[in-house]
XYZ file of C-alpha atoms in Angstrom:
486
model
C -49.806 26.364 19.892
C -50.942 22.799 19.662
C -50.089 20.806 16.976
C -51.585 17.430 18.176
C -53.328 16.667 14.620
C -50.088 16.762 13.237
C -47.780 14.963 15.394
C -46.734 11.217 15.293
C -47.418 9.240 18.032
C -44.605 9.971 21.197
C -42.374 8.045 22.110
C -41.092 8.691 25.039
C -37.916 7.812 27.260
C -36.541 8.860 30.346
C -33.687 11.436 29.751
C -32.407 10.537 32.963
C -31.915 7.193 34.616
C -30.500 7.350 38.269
C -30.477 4.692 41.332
C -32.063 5.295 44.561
C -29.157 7.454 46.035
C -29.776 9.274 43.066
C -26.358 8.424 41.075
C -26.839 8.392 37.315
C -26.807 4.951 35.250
C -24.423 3.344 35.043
C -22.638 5.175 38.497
C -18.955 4.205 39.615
C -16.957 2.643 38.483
C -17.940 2.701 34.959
C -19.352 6.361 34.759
C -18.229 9.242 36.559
C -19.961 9.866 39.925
C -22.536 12.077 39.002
C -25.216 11.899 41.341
C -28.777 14.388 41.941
C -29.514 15.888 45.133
C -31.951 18.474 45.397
C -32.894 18.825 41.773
C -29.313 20.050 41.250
C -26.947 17.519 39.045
C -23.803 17.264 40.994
C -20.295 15.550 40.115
C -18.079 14.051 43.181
C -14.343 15.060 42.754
C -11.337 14.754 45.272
C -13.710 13.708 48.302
C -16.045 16.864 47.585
C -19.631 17.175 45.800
C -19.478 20.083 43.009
C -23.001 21.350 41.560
C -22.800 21.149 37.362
C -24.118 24.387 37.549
C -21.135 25.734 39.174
C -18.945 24.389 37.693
C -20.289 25.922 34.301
C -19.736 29.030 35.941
C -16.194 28.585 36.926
C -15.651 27.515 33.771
C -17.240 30.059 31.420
C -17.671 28.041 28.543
C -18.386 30.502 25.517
C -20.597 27.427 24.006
C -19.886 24.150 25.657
C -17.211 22.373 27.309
C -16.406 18.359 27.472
C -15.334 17.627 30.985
C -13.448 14.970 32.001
C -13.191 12.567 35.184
C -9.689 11.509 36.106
C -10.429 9.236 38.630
C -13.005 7.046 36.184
C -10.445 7.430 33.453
C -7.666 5.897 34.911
C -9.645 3.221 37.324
C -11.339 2.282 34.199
C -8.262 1.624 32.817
C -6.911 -0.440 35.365
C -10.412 -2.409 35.523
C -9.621 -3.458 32.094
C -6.215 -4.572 32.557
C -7.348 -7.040 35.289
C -10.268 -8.210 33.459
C -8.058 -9.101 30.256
C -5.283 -10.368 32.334
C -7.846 -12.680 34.449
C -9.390 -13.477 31.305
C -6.463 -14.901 29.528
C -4.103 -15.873 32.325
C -0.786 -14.693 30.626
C 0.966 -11.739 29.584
C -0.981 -8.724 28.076
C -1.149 -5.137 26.823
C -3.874 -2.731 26.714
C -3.311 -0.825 24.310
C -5.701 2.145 24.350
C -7.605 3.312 20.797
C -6.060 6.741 21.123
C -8.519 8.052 18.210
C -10.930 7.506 21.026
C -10.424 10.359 22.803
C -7.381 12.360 20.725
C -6.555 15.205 23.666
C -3.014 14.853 24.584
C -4.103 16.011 28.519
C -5.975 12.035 28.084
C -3.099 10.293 26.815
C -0.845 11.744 29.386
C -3.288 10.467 32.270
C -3.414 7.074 30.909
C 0.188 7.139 30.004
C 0.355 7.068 33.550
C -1.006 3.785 34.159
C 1.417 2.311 32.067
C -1.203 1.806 28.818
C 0.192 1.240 25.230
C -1.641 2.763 22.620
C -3.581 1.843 19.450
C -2.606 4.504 16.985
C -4.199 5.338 13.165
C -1.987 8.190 11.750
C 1.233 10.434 12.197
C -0.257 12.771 14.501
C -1.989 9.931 16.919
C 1.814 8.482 16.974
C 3.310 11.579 17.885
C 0.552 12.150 20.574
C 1.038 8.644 22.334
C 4.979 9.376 21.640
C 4.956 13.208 23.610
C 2.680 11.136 26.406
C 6.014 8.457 27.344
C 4.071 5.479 25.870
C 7.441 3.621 24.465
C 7.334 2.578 20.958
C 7.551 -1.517 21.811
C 3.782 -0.527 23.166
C 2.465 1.317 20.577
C 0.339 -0.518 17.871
C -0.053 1.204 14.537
C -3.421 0.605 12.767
C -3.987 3.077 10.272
C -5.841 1.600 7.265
C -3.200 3.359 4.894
C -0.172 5.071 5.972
C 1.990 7.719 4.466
C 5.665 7.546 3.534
C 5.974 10.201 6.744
C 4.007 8.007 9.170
C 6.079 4.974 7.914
C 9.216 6.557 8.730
C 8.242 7.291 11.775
C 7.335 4.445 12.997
C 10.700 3.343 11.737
C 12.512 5.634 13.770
C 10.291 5.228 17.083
C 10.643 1.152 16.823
C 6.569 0.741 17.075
C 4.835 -1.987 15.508
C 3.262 -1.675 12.181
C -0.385 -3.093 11.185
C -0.463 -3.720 7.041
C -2.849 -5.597 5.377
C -1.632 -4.965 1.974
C 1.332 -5.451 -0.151
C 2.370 -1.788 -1.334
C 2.038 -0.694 2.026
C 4.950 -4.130 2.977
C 6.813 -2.722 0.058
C 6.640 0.661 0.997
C 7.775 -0.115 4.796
C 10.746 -2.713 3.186
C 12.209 0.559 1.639
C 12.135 3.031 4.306
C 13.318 0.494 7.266
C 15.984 -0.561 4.416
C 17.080 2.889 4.231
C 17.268 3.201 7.842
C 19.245 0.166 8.761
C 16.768 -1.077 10.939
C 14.184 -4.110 11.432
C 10.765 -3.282 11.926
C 8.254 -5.680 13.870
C 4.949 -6.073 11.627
C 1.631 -6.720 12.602
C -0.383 -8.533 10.039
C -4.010 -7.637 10.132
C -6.803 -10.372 9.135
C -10.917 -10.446 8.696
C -11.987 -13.223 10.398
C -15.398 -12.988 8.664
C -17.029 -13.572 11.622
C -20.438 -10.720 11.165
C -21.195 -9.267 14.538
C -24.853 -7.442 15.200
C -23.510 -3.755 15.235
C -24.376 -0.601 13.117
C -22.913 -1.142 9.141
C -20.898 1.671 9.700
C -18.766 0.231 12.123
C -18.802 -3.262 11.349
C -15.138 -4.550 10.317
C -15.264 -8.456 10.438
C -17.106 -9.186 8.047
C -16.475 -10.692 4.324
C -16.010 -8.003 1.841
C -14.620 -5.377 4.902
C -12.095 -2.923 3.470
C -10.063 -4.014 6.697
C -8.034 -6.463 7.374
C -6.489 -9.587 4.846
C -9.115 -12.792 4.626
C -8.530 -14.919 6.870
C -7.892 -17.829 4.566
C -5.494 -16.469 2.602
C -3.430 -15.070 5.809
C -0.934 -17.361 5.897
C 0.243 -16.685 1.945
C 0.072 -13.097 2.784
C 2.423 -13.558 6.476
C 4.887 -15.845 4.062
C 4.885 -13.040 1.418
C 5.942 -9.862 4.062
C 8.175 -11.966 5.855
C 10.477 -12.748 2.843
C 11.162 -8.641 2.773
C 14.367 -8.535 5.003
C 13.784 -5.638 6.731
C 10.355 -6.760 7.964
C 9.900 -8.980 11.590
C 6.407 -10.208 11.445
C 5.659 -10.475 15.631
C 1.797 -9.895 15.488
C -1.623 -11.061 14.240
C -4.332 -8.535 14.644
C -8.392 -8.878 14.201
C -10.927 -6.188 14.728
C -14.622 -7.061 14.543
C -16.452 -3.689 15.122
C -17.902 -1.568 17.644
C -20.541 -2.954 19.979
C -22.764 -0.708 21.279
C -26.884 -1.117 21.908
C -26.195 -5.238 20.518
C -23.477 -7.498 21.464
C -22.701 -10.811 20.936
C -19.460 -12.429 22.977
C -20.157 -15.824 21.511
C -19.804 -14.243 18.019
C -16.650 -12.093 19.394
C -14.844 -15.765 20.895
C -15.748 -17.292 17.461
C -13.453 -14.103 15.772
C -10.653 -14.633 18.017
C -10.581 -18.470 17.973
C -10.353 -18.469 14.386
C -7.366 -15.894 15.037
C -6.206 -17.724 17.539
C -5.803 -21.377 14.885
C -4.316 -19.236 12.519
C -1.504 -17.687 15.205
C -0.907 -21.396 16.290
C -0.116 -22.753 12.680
C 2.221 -19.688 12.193
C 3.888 -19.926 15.608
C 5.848 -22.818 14.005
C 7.490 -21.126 11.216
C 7.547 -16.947 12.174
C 8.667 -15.270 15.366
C 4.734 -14.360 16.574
C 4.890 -13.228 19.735
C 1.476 -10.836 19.887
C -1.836 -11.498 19.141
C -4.464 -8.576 18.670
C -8.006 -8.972 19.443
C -8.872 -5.411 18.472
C -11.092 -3.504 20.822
C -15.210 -2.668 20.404
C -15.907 -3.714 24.447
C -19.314 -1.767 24.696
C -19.855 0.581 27.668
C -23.759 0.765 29.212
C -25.516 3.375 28.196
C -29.185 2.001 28.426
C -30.669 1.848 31.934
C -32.919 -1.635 32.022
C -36.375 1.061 32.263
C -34.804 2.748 29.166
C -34.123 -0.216 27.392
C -37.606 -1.360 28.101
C -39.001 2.343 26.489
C -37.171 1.776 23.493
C -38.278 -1.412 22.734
C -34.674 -3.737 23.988
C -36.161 -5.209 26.013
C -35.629 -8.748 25.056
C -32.972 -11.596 25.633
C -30.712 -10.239 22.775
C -29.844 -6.777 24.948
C -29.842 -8.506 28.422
C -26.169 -7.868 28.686
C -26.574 -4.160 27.239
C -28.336 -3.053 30.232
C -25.924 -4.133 33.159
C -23.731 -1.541 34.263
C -20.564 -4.573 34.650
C -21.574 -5.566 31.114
C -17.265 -5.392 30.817
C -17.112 -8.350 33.300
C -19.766 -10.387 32.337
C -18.276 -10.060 28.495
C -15.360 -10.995 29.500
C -16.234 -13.815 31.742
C -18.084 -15.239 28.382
C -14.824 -15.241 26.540
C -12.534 -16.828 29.441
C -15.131 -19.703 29.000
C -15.330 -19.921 25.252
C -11.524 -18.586 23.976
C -9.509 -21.854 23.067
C -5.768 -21.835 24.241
C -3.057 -20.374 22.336
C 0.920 -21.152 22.844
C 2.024 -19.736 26.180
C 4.333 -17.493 25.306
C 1.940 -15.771 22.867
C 1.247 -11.994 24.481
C -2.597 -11.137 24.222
C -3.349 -7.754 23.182
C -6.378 -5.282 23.133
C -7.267 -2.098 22.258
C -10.391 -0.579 24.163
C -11.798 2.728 23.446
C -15.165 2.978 24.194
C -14.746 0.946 27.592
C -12.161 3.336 28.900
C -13.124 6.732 28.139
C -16.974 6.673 27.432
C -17.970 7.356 31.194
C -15.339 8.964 31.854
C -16.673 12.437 30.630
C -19.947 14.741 30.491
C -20.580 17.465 28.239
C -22.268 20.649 29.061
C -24.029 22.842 26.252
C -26.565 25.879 27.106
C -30.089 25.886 25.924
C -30.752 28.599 23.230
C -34.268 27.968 22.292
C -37.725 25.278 22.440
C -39.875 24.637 20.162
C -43.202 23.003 22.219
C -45.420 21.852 19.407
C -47.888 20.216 21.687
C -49.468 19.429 25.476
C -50.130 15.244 25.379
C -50.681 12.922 28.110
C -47.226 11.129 28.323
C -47.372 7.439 27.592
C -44.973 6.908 30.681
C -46.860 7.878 33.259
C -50.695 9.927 31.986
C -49.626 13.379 32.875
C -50.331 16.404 30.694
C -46.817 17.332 29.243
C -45.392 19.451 27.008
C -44.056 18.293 23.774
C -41.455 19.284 21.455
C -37.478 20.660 21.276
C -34.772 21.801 22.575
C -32.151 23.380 20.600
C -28.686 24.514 22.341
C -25.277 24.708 21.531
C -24.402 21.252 21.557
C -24.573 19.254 18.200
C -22.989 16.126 16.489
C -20.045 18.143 15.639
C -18.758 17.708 18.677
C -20.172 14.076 18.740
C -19.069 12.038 15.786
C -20.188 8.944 16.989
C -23.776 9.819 16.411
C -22.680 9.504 12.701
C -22.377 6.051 12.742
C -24.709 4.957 15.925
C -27.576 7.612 16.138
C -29.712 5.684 18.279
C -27.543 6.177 21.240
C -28.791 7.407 24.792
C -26.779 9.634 26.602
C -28.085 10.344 30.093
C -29.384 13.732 29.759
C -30.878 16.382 31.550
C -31.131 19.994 32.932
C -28.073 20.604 35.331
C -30.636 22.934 37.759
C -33.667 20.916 37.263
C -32.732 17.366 37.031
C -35.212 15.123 39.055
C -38.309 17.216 37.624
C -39.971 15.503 34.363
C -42.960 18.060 32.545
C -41.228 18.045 29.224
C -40.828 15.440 26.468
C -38.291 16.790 24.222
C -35.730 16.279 21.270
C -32.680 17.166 21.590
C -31.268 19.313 18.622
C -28.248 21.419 17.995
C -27.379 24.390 15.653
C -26.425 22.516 12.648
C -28.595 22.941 9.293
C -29.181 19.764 8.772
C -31.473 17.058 9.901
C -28.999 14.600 11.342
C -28.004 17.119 13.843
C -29.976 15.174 16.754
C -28.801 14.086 20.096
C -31.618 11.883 21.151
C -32.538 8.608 20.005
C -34.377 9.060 16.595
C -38.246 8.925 16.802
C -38.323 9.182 20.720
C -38.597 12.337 23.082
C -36.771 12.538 26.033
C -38.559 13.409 29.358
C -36.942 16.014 31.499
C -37.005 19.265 32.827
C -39.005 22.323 30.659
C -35.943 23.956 29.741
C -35.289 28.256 29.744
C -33.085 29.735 27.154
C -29.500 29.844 29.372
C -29.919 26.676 31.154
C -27.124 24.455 31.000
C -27.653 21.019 29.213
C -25.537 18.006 30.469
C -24.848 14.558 28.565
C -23.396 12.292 30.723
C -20.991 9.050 29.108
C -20.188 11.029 25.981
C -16.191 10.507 26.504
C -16.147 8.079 23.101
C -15.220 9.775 19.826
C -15.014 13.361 21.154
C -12.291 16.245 20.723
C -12.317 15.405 17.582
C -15.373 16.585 15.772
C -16.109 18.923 12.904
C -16.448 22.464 12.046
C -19.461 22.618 10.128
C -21.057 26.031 9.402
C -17.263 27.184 10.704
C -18.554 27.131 14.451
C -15.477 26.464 17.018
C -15.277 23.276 18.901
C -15.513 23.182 23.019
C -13.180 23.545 25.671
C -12.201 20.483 27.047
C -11.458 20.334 30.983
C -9.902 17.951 33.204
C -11.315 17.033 36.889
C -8.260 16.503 38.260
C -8.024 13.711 41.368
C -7.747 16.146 44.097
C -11.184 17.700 42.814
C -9.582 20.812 41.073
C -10.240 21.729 37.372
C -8.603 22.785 34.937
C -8.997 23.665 31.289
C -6.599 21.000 28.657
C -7.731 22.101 25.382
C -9.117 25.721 24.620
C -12.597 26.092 23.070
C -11.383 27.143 19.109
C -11.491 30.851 18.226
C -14.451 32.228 16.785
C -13.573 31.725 13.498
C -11.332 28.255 13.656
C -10.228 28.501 10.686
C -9.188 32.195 9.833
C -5.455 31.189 10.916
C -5.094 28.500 7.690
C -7.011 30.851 5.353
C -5.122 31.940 2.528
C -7.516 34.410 0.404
């Protein structure tokens, strides 16, 4: 059936961006080393090359499965402990957005390398907590907490981010109770705007995050007169950077934090300063960014695969000094875990509604959708940033290109896309029962949604010696028949 009369004019974009040697963008050490040979997708793993279609197989996914790449995981870890150490020549702490990746099997790895961990509820706490991360390491975010989470963080002698004055009181009563002194993190909006989606945007005026920055110091005087309450940190958090970023914006946030921890150095025991997290990871290839229309100076750093370094270089040149003994401290998400996974969902149907010549390169192509088992309930970033790119393509046909498709799941609704709005993605002609990989989706998955009650996938880890193994079971077929109560 062609529907050319009907169709808008394609857009198209390479599904799949890989170097000569045929790794995919951005390659080691950012993303996990998944490389092509042969038309087969294939992921390297304790010295040996494993096909993706294999390891679907050993795997037996009933739907999907997220699979993740210990090595990348913790190497990107330690990447970004040098770079922030280099950066700001003193003491630091990374301390990991747990609610990045929320699979204790994650937070045991990184444990491992001696992380800390940013943490927004009870549960996140007790995650980081079962992991080893000691409480003097663990930063506690959460917007509004709960008389439970307070007491725990009480009892576990973590730090405690408030930006209000019930949630001071609240705290004053509970660490009262318990005898004890809790260290306090005040959190301020430097009002510094930063070019990211709305949605994730926190520094600007008018954010529900975070005490104004100007009156900061009135709100530091008023929680340190409660006795029980130590304030030790001042935290900032300007939003997630993903297709736009802006380090000369980012240095302007923290040197405005930076002022205000030097004027309260003098009179409060601040030993900590936050700078939040939102370090982007590359997803755009340069000949993506060029298809989608990013291609000028304002996404040059977007497309570099050490986009980490040269971001942070830009800071260590722009970041004014603080007192020495003032500990820096971040809290990457994105940075760490992003490449650090691939997803794998099977193809259950396509929709061609059209054979066009492709604007990329002339050929007669096939036009229209594929629609598998993946969907944005398993991605819940694509709720706030749904013009992302993940790398994508057919595990079993991944160099060939006679298809210009969007990517759809299950879901009744329209939202449920996985490629960039408005643009097709060239790749493969897919079959019903072919297995669909994403590559760089580690960021804001385990941790989806059940819509239309469907289960949530397996998660699996790919161990350092090359073996797998499964760390969270796919749900049951009906998730939520065990908390019922008809």
């Amino acid at each position: 059936m062609n529907l050319r009369a009907n169709q808008p004019a394609v857009k198209e974009i390479d599904g799949l961006a890989t170097d000569e040697q045929g790794a995919v963008f951005p390659g080691s050490p950012a993303g996990t080393p998944l490389l092509v040979r042969d038309n087969v997708l294939r992921v390297e793993g304790g010295g040996h090359r494993i096909s993706v279609p294999e390891l679907w197989n050993e795997l037996s996914p009933e739907r999907g499965v997220h699979v993740v790449h210990a090595d990348t995981l913790r190497s990107n870890l330690t990447r970004f402990s040098r770079l922030l150490s280099d950066t700001f020549a003193r003491d630091t702490l990374v301390a990991w957005a747990l609610k990045s990746f929320p699979v204790q099997a994650v937070v045991n790895e990184l444990a491992k390398e001696q992380c800390g961990a940013d943490v927004g509820s009870l549960q996140e706490l007790r995650m980081a907590l079962a992991a080893g991360i000691p409480g003097r390491d663990i930063i506690c975010t959460g917007v509004a907490k709960s008389a439970q989470e307070l007491r725990a963080i009480v009892d576990c002698g973590a730090t405690c981010v408030l930006d209000n004055a019930d949630e001071a009181a609240a705290l004053e009563s509970i660490a009262a109770s318990a005898g004890r002194v809790v260290a306090i993190g005040v959190r301020v909006n430097p009002e510094v705007a930063t070019p990211t989606h709305a949605m994730i945007a926190t520094g600007a005026i008018g954010s529900k995050f975070g005490v104004p920055i100007g009156a900061a110091e009135d709100f530091v005087a008023a929680v340190a007169a409660h006795a029980h309450l130590r304030v030790e940190l001042v935290h900032m958090h300007i939003g997630a950077h993903f297709y736009h970023i802006d380090p000369e914006s980012f240095a302007r946030a923290i040197n405005r934090e930076a002022e205000l921890v030097s004027a309260l150095h003098r009179r409060y025991p601040i030993r900590r300063v936050d700078i939040g997290g939102g370090f982007r990871f590359p997803f755009l290839a340069p000949r993506q960014a060029r298809q989608m229309g990013m291609d000028d100076e304002r996404f040059h750093l977007v497309t570099q695969p050490d986009v980490l370094e040269r971001t942070m270089a830009i800071l260590s040149q722009r970041v004014i000094d603080m007192p020495s003994d003032i500990q820096v401290v971040a809290e990457p998400g994105t940075a760490i875990v992003c490449g650090a996974s691939f997803s794998l969902g099977q193809v259950l149907a396509v929709r061609e509604l059209a054979r066009l010549d492709s604007p990329l390169d002339g050929r007669k192509i096939g036009v229209g959708w594929v629609l598998g088992t993946a969907s944005t309930a398993e991605f819940i970033l694509r709720a706030g940033v749904p013009n992302l790119l993940n790398q994508t393509c057919i595990a079993d046909k991944a160099e060939e290109r006679d298809f210009a498709a969007g990517v759809g799941g299950p879901l009744c609704f329209a939202g449920d896309v996985l490629s960039p709005p408005g643009f097709y993605l060239r790749m493969a002609r897919p079959r019903p029962g072919d297995v669909l990989c994403l590559a760089n989706t580690g960021a804001y998955i385990g941790c989806g949604f059940n819509f239309h009650n469907l289960p949530r996938f397996a998660v699996a880890l790919m161990e350092r010696d090359g073996n797998l193994r499964t760390v969270r079971r796919a749900e049951p077929e009906n998730p939520m028949a065990h908390v019922e109560a008809a």
